[in-house]
Structures are given as structure tokens and as C-alpha cells.
Coordinates of C-alpha atoms in Angstrom, one line a residue:
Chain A
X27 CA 189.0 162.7 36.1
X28 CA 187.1 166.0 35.6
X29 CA 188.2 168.7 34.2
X30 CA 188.6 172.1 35.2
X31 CA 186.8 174.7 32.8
X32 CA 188.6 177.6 32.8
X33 CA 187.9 181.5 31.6
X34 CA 188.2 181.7 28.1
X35 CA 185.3 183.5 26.3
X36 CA 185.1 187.1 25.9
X37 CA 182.1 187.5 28.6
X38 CA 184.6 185.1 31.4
X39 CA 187.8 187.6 30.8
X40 CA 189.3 190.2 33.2
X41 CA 188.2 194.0 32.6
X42 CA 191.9 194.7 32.0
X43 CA 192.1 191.9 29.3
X44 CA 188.7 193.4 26.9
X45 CA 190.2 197.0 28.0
X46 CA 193.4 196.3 26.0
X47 CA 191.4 194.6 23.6
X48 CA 189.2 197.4 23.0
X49 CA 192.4 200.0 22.5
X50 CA 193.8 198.0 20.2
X51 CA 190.1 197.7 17.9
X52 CA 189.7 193.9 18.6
X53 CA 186.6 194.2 19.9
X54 CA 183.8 196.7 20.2
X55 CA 182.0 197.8 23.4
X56 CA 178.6 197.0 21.5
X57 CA 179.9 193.2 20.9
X58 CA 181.3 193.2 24.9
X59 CA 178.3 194.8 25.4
X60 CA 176.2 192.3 23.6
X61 CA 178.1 189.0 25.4
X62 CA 177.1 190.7 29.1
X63 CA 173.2 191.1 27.6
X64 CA 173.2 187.7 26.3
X65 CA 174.9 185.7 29.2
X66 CA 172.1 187.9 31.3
X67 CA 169.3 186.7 29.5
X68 CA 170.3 183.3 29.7
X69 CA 171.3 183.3 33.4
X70 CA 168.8 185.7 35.2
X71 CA 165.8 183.1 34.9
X72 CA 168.2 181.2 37.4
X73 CA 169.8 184.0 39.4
X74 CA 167.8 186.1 39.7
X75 CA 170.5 188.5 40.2
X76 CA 169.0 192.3 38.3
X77 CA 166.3 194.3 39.7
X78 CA 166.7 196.3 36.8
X79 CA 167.8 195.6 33.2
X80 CA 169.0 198.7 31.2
X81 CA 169.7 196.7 27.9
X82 CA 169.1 200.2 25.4
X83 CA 170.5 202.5 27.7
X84 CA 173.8 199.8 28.1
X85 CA 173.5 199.6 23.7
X86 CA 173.5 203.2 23.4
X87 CA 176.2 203.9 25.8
X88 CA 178.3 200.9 24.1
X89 CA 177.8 202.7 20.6
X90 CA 178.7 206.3 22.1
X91 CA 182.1 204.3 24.0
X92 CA 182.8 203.3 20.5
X93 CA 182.6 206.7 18.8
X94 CA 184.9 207.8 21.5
X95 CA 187.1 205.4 21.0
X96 CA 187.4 205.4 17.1
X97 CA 187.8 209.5 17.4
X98 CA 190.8 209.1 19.9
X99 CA 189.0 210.1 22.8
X100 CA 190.0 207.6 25.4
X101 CA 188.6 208.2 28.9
X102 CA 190.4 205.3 30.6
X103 CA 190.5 201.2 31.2
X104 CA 186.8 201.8 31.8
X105 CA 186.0 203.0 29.0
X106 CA 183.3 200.7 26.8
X107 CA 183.5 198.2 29.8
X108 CA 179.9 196.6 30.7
X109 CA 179.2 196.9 34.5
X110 CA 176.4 196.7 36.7
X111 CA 175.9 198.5 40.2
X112 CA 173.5 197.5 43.3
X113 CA 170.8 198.9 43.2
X114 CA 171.1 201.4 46.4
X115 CA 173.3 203.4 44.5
X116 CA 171.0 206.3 42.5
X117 CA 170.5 206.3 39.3
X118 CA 169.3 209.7 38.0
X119 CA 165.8 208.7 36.0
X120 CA 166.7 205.0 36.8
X121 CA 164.5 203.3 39.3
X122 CA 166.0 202.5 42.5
X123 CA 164.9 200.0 44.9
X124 CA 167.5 198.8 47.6
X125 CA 165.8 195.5 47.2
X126 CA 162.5 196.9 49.5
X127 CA 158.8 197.5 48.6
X128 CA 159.3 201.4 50.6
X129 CA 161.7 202.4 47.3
X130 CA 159.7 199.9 45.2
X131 CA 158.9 203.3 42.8
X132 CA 161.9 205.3 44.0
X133 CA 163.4 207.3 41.0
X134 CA 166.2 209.7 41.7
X135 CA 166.8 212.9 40.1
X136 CA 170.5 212.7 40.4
X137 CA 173.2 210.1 40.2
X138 CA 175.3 209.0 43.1
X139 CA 179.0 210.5 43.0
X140 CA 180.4 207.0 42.2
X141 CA 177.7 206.3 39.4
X142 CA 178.6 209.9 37.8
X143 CA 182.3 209.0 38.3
X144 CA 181.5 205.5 36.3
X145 CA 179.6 207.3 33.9
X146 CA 182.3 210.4 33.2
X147 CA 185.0 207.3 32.7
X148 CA 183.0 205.8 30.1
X149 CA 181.6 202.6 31.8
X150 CA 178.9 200.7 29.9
X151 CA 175.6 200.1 32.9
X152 CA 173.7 197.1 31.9
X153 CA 171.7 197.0 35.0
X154 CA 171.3 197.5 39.0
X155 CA 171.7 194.5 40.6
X156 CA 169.5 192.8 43.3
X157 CA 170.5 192.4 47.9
X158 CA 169.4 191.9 50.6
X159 CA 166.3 194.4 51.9
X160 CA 168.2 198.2 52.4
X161 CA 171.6 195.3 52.5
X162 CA 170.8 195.1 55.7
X163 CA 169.4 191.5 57.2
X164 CA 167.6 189.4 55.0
X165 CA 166.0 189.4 51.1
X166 CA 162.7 191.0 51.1
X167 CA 160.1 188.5 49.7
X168 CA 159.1 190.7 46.5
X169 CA 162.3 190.3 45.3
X170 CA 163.3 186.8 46.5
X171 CA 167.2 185.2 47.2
X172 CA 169.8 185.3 44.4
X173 CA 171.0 181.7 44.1
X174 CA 175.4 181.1 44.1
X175 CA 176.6 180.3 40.5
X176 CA 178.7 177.3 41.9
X177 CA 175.5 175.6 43.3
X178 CA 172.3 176.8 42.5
X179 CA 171.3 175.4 45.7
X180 CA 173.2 177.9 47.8
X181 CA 173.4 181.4 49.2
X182 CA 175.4 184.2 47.5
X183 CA 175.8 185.6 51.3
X184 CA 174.6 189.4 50.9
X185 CA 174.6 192.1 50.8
X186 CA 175.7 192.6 47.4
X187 CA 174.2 189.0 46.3
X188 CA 173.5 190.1 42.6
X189 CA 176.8 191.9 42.3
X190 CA 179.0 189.0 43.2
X191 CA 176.1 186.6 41.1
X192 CA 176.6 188.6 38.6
X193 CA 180.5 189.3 37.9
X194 CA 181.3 185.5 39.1
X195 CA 178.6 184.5 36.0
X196 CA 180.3 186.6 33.3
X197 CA 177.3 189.4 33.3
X198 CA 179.5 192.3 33.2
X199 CA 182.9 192.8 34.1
X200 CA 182.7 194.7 37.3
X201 CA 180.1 195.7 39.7
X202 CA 179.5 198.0 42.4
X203 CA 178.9 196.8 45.7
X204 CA 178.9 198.1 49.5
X205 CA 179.9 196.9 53.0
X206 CA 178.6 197.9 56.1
X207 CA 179.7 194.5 57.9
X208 CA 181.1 192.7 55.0
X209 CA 178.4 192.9 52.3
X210 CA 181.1 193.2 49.8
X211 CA 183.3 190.2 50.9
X212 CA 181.2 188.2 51.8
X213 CA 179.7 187.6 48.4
X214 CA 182.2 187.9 46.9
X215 CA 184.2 184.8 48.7
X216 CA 181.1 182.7 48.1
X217 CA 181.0 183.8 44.9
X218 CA 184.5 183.3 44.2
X219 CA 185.6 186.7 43.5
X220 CA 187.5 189.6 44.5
X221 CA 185.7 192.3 46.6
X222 CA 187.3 195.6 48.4
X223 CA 186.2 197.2 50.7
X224 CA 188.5 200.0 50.6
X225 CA 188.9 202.7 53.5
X226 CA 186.4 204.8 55.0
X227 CA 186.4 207.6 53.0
X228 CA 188.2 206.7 50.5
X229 CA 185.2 206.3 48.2
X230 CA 182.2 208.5 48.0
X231 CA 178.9 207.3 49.9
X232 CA 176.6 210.0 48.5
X233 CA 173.8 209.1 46.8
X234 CA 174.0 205.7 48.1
X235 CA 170.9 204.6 50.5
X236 CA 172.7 204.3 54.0
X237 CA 172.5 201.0 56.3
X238 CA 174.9 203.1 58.6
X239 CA 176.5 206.4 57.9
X240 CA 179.6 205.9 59.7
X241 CA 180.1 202.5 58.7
X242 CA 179.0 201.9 55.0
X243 CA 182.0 201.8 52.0
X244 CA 181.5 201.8 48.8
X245 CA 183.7 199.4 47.1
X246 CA 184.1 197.2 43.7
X247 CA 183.5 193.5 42.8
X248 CA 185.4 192.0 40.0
X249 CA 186.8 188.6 38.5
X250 CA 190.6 189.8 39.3
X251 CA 192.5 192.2 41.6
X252 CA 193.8 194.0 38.9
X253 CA 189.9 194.6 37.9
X254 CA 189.2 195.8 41.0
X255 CA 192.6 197.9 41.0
X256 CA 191.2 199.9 38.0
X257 CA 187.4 200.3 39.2
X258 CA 188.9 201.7 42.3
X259 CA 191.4 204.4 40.6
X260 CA 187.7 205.9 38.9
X261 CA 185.6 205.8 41.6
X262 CA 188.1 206.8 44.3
X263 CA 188.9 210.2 45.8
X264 CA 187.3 213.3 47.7
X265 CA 183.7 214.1 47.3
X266 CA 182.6 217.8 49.0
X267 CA 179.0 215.8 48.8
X268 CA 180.3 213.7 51.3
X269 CA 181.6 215.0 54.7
X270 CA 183.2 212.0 55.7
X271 CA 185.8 212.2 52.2
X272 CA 189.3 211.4 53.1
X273 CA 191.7 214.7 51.4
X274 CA 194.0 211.9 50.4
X275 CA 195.7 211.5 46.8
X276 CA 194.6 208.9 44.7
X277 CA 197.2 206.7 43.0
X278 CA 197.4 204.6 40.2
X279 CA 196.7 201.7 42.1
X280 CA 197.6 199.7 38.6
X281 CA 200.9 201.3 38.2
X282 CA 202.1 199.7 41.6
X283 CA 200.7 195.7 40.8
X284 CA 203.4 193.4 40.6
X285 CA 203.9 189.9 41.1
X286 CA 206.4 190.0 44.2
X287 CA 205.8 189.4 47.5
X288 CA 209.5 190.1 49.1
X289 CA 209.7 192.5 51.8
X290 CA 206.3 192.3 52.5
X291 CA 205.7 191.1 56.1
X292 CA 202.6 189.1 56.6
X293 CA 200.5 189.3 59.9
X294 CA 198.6 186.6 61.4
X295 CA 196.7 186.9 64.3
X296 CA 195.4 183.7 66.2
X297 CA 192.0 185.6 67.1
X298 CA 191.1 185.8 62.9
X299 CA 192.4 182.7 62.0
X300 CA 190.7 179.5 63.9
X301 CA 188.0 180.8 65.8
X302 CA 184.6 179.2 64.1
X303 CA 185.9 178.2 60.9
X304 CA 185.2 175.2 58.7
X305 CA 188.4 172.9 59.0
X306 CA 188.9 173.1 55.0
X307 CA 188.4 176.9 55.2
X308 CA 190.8 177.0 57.7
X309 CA 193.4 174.5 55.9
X310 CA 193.1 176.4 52.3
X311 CA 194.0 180.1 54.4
X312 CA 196.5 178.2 55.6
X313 CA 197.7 176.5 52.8
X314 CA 197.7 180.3 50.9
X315 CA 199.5 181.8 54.0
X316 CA 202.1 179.0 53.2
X317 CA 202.6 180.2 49.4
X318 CA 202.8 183.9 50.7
X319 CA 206.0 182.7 52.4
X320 CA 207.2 180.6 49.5
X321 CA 206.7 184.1 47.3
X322 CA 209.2 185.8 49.7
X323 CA 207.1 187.5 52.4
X324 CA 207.9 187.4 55.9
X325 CA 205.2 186.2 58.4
X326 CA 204.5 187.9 61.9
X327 CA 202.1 187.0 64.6
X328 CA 200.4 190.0 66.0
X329 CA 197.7 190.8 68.7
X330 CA 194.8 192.4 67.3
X331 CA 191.6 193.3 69.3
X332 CA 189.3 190.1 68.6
X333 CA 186.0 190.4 66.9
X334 CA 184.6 189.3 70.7
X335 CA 184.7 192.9 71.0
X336 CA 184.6 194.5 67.2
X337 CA 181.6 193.0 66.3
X338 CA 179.2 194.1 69.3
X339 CA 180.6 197.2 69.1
X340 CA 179.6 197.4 65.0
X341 CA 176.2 196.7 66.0
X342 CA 175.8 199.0 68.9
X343 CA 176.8 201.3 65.7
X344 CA 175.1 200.3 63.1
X345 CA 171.7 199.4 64.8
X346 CA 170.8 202.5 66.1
X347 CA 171.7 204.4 62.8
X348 CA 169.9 202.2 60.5
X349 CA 167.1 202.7 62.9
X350 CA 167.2 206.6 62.6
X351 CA 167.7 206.4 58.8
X352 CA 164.0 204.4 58.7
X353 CA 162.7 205.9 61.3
X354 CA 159.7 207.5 59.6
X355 CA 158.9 204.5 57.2
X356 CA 159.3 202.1 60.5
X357 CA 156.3 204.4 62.0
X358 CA 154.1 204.6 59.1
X359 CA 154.7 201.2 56.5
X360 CA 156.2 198.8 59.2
X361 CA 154.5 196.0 57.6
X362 CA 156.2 197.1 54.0
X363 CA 159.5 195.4 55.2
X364 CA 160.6 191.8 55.9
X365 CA 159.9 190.3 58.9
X366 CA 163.9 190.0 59.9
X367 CA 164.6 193.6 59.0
X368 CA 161.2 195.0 60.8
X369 CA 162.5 193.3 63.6
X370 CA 166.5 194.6 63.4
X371 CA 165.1 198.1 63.2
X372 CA 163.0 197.8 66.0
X373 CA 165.6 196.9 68.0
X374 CA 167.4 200.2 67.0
X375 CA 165.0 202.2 68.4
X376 CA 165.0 200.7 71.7
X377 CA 168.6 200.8 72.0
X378 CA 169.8 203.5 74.3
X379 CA 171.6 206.4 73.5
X380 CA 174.4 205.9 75.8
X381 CA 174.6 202.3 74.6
X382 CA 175.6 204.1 71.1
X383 CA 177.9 206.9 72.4
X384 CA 179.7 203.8 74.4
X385 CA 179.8 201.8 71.2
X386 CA 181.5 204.8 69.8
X387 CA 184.0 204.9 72.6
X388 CA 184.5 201.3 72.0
X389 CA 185.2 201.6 68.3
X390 CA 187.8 204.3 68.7
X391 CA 189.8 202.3 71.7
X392 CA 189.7 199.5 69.4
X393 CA 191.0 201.7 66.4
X394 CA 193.5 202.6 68.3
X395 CA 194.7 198.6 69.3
X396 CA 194.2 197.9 66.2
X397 CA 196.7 200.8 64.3
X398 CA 198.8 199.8 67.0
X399 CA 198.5 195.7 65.7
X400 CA 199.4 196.8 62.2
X401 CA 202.6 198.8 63.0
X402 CA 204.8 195.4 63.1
X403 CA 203.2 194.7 59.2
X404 CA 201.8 195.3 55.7
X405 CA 199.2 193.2 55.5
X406 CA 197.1 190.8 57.6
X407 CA 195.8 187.6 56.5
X408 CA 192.8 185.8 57.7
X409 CA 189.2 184.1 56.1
X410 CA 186.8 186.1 54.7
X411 CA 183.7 183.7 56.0
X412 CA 183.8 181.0 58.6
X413 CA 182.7 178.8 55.7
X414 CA 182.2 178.1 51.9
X415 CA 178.7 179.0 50.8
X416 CA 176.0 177.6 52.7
X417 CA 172.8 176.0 51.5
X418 CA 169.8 178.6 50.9
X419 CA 167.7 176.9 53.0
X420 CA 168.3 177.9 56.6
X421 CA 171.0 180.3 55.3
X422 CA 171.8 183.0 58.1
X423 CA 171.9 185.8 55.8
X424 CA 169.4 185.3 53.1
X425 CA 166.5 183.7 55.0
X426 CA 164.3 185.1 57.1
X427 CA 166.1 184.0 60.7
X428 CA 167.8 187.3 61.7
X429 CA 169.3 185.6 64.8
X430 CA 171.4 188.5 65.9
X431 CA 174.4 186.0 67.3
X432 CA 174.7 184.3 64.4
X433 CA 174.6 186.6 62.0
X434 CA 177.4 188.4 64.3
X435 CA 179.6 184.9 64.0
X436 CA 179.6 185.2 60.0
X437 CA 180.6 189.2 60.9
X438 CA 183.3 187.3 62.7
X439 CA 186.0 188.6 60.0
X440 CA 184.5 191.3 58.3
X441 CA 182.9 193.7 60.4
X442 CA 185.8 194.5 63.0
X443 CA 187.0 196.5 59.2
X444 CA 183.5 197.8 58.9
X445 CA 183.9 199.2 62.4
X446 CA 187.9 200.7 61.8
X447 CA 187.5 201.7 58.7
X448 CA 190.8 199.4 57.7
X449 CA 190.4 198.9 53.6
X450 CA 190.1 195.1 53.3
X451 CA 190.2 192.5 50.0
X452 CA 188.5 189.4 49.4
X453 CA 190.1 187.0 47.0
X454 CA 189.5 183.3 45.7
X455 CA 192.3 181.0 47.6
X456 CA 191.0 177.7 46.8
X457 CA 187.8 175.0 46.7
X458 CA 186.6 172.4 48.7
X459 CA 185.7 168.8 47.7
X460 CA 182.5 170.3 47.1
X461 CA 184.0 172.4 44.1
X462 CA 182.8 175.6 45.9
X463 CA 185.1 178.8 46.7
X464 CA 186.5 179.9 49.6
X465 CA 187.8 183.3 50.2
X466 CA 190.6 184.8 51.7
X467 CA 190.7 188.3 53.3
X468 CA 193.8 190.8 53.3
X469 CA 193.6 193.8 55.9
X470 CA 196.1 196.5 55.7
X471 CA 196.1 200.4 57.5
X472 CA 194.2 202.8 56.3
X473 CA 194.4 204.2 52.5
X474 CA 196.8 201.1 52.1
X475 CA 194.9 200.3 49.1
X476 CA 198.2 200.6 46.7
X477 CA 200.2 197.9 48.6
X478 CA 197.1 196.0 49.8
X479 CA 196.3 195.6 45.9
X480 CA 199.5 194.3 44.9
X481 CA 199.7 192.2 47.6
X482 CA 196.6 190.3 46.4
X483 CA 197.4 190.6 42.7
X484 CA 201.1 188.5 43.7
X485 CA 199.6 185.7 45.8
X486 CA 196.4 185.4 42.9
X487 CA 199.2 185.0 40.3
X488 CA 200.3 181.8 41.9
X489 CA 197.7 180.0 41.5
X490 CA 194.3 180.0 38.8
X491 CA 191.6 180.0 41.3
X492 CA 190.2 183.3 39.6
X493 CA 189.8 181.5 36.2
X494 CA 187.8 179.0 37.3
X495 CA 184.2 179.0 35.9
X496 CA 180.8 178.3 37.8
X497 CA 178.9 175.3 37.3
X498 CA 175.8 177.6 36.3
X499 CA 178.2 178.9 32.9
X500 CA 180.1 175.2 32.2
X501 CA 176.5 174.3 32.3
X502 CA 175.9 176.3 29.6
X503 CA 178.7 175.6 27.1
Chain B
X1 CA 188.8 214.5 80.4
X2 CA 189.7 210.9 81.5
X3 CA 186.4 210.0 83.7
X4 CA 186.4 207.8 87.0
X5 CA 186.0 203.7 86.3
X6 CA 182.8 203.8 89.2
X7 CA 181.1 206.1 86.6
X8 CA 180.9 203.4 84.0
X9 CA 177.5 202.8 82.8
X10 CA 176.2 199.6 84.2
X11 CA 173.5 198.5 81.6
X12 CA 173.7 194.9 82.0
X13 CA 171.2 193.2 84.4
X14 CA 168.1 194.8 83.2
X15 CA 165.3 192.6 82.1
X16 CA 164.2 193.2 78.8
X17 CA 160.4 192.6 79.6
X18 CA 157.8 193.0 76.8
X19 CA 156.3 196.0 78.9
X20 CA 159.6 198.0 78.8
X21 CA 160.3 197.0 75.3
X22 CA 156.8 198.7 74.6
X23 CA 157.9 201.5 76.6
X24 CA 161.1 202.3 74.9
X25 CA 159.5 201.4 71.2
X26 CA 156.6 204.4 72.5
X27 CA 159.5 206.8 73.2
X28 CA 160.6 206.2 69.6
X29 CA 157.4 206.9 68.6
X30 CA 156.5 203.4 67.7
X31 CA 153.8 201.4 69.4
X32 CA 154.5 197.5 69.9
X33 CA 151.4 195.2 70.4
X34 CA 151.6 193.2 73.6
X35 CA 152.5 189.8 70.8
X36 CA 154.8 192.3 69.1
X37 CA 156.6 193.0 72.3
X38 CA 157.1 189.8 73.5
X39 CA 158.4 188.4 70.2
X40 CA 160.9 191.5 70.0
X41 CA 161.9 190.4 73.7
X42 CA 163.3 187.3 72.4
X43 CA 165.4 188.8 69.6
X44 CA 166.5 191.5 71.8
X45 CA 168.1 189.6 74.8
X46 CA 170.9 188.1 72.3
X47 CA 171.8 192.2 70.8
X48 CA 171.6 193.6 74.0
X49 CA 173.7 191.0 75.7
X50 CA 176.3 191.7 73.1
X51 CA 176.3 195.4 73.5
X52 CA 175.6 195.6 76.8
X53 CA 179.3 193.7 77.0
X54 CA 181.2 196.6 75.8
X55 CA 181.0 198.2 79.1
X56 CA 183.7 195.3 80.2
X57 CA 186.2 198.1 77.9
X58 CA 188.2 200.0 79.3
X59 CA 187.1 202.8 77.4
X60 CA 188.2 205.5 79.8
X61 CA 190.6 207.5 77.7
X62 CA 188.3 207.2 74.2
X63 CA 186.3 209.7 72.7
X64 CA 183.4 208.6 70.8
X65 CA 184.8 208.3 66.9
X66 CA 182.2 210.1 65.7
X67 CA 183.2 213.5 65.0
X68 CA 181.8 216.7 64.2
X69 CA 183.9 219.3 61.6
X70 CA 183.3 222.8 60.8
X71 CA 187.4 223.3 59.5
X72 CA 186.4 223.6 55.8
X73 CA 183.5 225.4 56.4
X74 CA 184.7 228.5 58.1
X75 CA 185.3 232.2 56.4
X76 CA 189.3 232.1 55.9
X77 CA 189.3 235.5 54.3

């Protein structure tokens, strides 16, 4: 019989874990920070998952977390904690690329307001990780596919490939993702992580190079929920940079994790449960749905508006504003982008305006059904993916096939939250006999985040499916 | 203003032939080989049969969700 390898080194533990640790001087940031450099260098051959490596910069910052720390000056659980961030995020004087040969040599003079939030809390950057072309279709060849941890023969999904690589690897303790149609989940449940997508405007887009303005969050990508629960009480709140920036208090989203479930009730909705999945995906959802119950929650079948209508109407959205975003670059270096993204941004500019405006009508009836859907519960519990992680050859996402119905099938569960705005959680709920991880999406209403958090932090305490290690580290003990 | 169902735009039916593709791309100011055109035809049937769907909504009482907001930018003195 095999046995399971489990987190145990320093580089495999939560953030909140080498956080307490660093309060209470058993580690330094500089050794935490050496563990994330060293696991890189001996993983990135592999998986290819950095555009950018900032090993001094991430030293330097380790030694000044230290100082800090040793002169009483704590700025918070982030504080000495290696992370990395996709690199569409700016960096000021740190190249960034979104993955395409147009921002190839693209420095910024400023940082994004979620990089300066990182960077005011003390987090340590160790580099900007690689996705799909402007996360939007497919990888661009100059940068090439970032290969799963579980089976180096497999997609990560995208966008956010070298985020989810990354943090499932033990390179870093967090990263920085975003989702325009589930480029933070679905990584992440491939990867065997947890990803959020929180609400729109609940975290800052500026500075971050838009797929779709009224569509792309900004979330985080950790090992645990209670990870992701800290990431999100730093880089939360209003920006004035950002005119979309929900006025809403932030709370301490850690304060409120417990490990109950009771009095929560628990919605299912046929239309995000069976529909295309994998029979094992569908049996380990099920199987978690089942534990929810056995932890005390209450479980309520709802209606929601399916994703037969969500996800056209997320691409009559997002389409046309990607396409107006690139507009000048697809007019002048159309040949600088991958065939499958050339090809989705052409088909933005054909796309009528009143097939946008009635896209946008679309989106706010189905807001509207969908509010109405969540009244009855707390949470709602479905896949993230319609399957585990597929191989890299022929995969929908990563390759260069950009069949438009396809890619709106693996949407199927993500991007009707893309289109709402609902804030939405990816979490590890089990393997299949393949030893690969499938992932399990929690939806709740909008700026929900406290009770969608401790929702997922209960139902992960049940079991140890975020401990588990990727073949690509056991491989290397 | 709710607006009569007959007023509904019908989009669907329209055949996506490389020579309108080239004319729509060349009102974007983008100009589509006669190759290009027809391979975008192909991709474009499948995304324009989705969206073109929506108009089976009843969308008669929605307001597009985008949203335009001068209320913190006004003089309050």
C-alpha cells in the first residue's frame, strides 16, 4: 500500500503556521525566504511556472521583515511571508509581461494598489508568476504551458497557471491570482488548492492589465482557507483608483473561522451539479456535500439561472471589452499574439454593439434570479471544473484550440460568478484513482466573504486533502 | 421604461459570411484577408450562436449592469 506524503517541511506549511512561527522567533523570513528560492530553483526547470525571479529584491525584503520584526514593528500575518503575484499585476520597476510578446519589455512606473497593499503589510515577493497570454485563451508560445505538480503531464488550467503551480509546489506561501471566468479556480482545483474569487469590488483592479473591466477580480491562491482568509484581509477594501470599489467594511475575515458548520444552510442546485461532469468529480462533490450535512448544516435545493444562459452572456461581456482594451495593438502587432487569442479578439470587434448592451441586460436579469436563488441559503455548493486536470496535450485552455464552446463548458461553474459578481472559493475535496485533485466550489451573496470563508475552513477541517503533497515535491524528498 | 417584446432585437439568422466578417473587422478598423476571414467564419458561428441566444431573455425590465457614477464626484459644498 502507498503511502500518503503529507505537508511537513517548512516550504509545504500554511502561511498562518510560518506567520506564528515567525512571531514567536522560530524562524526568520530570510530562512522562509531561502526554502521558497530553493524549492524554485529546483522546480522551475519543470514548471515552468515564473516569468520573473526577484531572488535579491525577495532577500532584501526578508532581511528588512526581520529588522521589523526583531524591533517590535509587526505589520501583520503577512509580514516576512514569501509570495509571488501573476505577472499582470504591475510592479513599479519590475517588468511586466501578462504572459504576451506586446508587454514583453513593459516596466511600470507604479505598483498596482493590491501589490502596494502586499508590500505596506510586509509580504516578501519572490517573483511574478507565468498565465495564459493577457489570461485570456491560451499560453503564448514565448512563454510556453506551466505543467500540474500532480502530473507533469497535465494542464494547470489557466489563467493563473504559475500561481496555483506555484503555491501547490511549496514556492511561496501565497500568490496573487485573477478571474475573469474562473482563472483563479480553476487552477487552483487542478492544482489542489484554495482560490477566491471574492466579490466584484471587493478588491482593487488597478494596475492590473484588464481581460474585462467589468468582470475581472482580483483574488488570492493559497495551500489553506485560512491562508487565503489572511491574504484577503490585506489586499481587501476601497480603492479611489478604482471606480468600481465597493464602500464596504473590511473584516477580520480570520477572527470569524471556525470549525462548525450548524446553522448554516447549504444550497444545491441541480443545473451546477450534474451537468458535464466527470462521474468521480461528480461523486467526491457529492460525497463532500454529504460531510457538510454530517458537520450540522442544513441542505436546500434551489433554482438558480443555469450557466445555459450565464456563460453566453459572460462572453457577450467580456469579448467585446477585451477587444477594446487591445484594440490598438490588434491593428498594428496582430501577429505578436497567439494564434487562439488573435482570433478571440477578432471576434470582439465584430461583435455588435447591441449584442453587448443586451448581454448587459442579460447579466443584470440574471443577477437579479440569482440574489433571488440565494435568499433561501448561505452558501451554495457545486464543482469547480467539470473534471480533474486534463492532459496538456489537446488541453482546452492551455493549447492553442480556442474552440469557443468548449472553452464555455469548462466556464460551466465559474463564469456565471464572473458574470454576478458573487464571491466564490475553490477548495481541495478529494482525488481520483489517478491521485489527482478535484475541486469543490462554494458561492455565497455578495461581500459574503466572512461566512463564505468559514464555511470552507469547517468542511477542509474534516478531512486532510490540503496537506497532501504533489508528486513533483515527494519526487524530490 | 419597460419596452415592447416585438422590439426585441432579432440577431439570429444572419450568415456570418467571410465578406461580412471583413466588413465588420474594416469598421473596427481592422482588415481581414479573404483566408483570414473565412477561418474567422468558422470560429465565429459557435460565439455568435451563443450570444445571439440571449435574445430568448426576457430581458424587458433590465437595465444594462453597467453603470455610470458621478455621486462622489460632485461639489458638496
Amino acid at each position: 500500500m502507498s503511502t500518503i506524503a503529507l505537508r511537513e517541511q517548512t516550504a509545504d506549511l500554511p502561511l498562518v503556521d510560518v506567520a506564528a512561527l515567525l512571531r514567536q522567533r522560530k524562524i526568520s523570513s530570510i530562512e522562509l525566504t531561502e526554502a521558497a528560492l530553493s524549492r524554485l530553483a529546483a522546480l522551475e526547470p519543470a514548471l515552468n511556472a515564473f516569468v520573473t525571479v526577484l531572488a535579491d529584491e525577495a532577500r532584501a525584503g526578508a532581511l528588512r521583515a526581520d529588522a521589523e520584526i526583531a524591533a517590535g514593528n509587526d505589520r501583520g500575518p503577512l509580514h516576512g511571508i514569501p509570495i509571488s503575484v501573476k505577472d499582470l499585476f504591475s510592479t513599479a520597476g519590475i517588468r511586466t509581461t501578462a504572459s504576451s510578446r506586446i508587454l514583453a519589455e513593459n516596466v511600470p512606473d507604479e505598483d498596482a494598489t493590491v501589490i502596494a497593499r502586499l508590500c505596506e503589510a510586509g509580504a516578501v515577493l519572490i517573483g511574478k508568476t507565468n498565465l495564459l497570454e493577457f489570461a485570456y485563451a491560451t499560453v503564448h508560445p514565448d512563454y510556453g504551458p506551466t505543467p500540474n505538480p500532480w502530473d507533469l503531464r497535465r494542464s494547470t488550467s489557466g489563467s493563473s497557471s504559475g500561481s496555483a503551480a506555484a503555491v501547490a509546489a511549496g514556492i511561496g506561501y501565497g500568490s496573487l491570482g485573477s478571474d475573469t471566468g474562473g482563472s483563479i479556480r480553476l487552477p487552483a482545483a487542478y492544482c489542489g488548492i484554495v482560490g477566491l474569487k471574492p466579490t466584484y469590488g471587493r478588491v482593487s483592479r488597478h494596475g492590473a492589465v484588464p481581460v474585462s473591466w467589468s468582470c475581472d477580480h482580483v483574488g488570492p491562491m493559497t495551500r489553506t482557507v485560512a491562508d487565503t482568509a489572511a491574504m484577503l484581509g490585506v489586499i481587501a477594501g476601497e480603492d479611489p483608483r478604482d471606480s468600481t470599489s465597493g464602500r464596504v467594511p473590511v473584516p477580520d475575515y480570520l477572527a470569524t473561522l471556525n470549525d462548525d458548520l450548524s446553522g448554516y444552510r447549504i444550497g444545491l442546485a441541480s443545473a451546477y451539479l450534474r451537468d458535464h461532469v466527470a462521474p468521480e468529480v461528480s461523486q467526491l462533490v457529492e460525497a463532500a456535500i454529504a460531510t457538510m450535512e454530517t458537520m450540522g448544516a442544513t441542505i436546500v435545493e434551489i433554482a438558480l439561472p443555469p450557466p445555459s444562459e450565464a456563460v453566453p452572456a459572460l462572453l457577450g461581456v467580456i469579448t467585446p471589452e477585451a477587444t477594446a482594451f487591445h484594440l490598438a495593438w490588434l491593428r498594428e502587432r496582430p501577429h505578436d499574439y497567439s494564434q487562439a487569442v488573435r482570433e478571440r479578439l477578432e471576434l470582439g470587434a465584430i461583435t455588435p454593439a447591441i449584442s453587448y448592451i443586451q448581454a448587459q441586460r442579460a447579466r443584470r436579469h440574471i443577477t437579479d434570479e440569482m440574489l433571488a436563488g440565494f435568499q433561501q441559503v448561505d452558501v451554495v455548493v457545486m464543482p469547480t471544473a467539470p473534471s480533474a486536470a486534463t492532459f496538456l496535450d489537446g488541453d482546452l485552455v492551455t493549447s492553442d484550440v480556442a474552440d469557443p464552446a468548449l472553452l464555455a463548458a469548462m466556464m460551466n461553474f465559474t463564469g456565471p460568478f464572473d458574470l454576478t459578481g458573487f464571491p466564490a472559493i475553490s477548495l481541495p475535496c478529494g482525488f481520483t484513482d489517478d491521485g489527482l485533485p478535484v475541486g469543490m466550489q462554494l458561492v455565497a451573496r455578495p461581500y459574503a466573504e466572512a461566512r463564505l470563508l468559514a464555511a470552507a475552513h469547517a468542511y477542509e477541517q474534516a478531512h486532510d486533502w490540503h496537506r497532501r503533497l504533489p508528486t513533483v515535491v515527494t519526487e524530490l524528498q | 421604461m419597460t419596452e415592447p417584446d416585438g422590439r426585441r432585437p432579432k440577431l439570429s439568422g444572419v450568415e456570418l459570411t467571410p465578406e461580412l466578417i471583413r466588413g465588420l473587422g474594416a469598421v473596427a478598423g481592422l482588415e481581414f484577408s479573404t483566408d483570414r476571414a473565412a477561418e474567422l467564419a468558422v470560429q465565429a458561428k459557435p460565439y455568435f450562436s451563443a450570444i445571439f441566444a440571449l435574445t430568448t431573455l426576457d430581458v424587458r425590465d433590465a437595465e444594462p449592469a453597467g453603470e455610470f457614477r458621478l455621486d462622489d464626484k460632485g461639489v458638496t459644498r
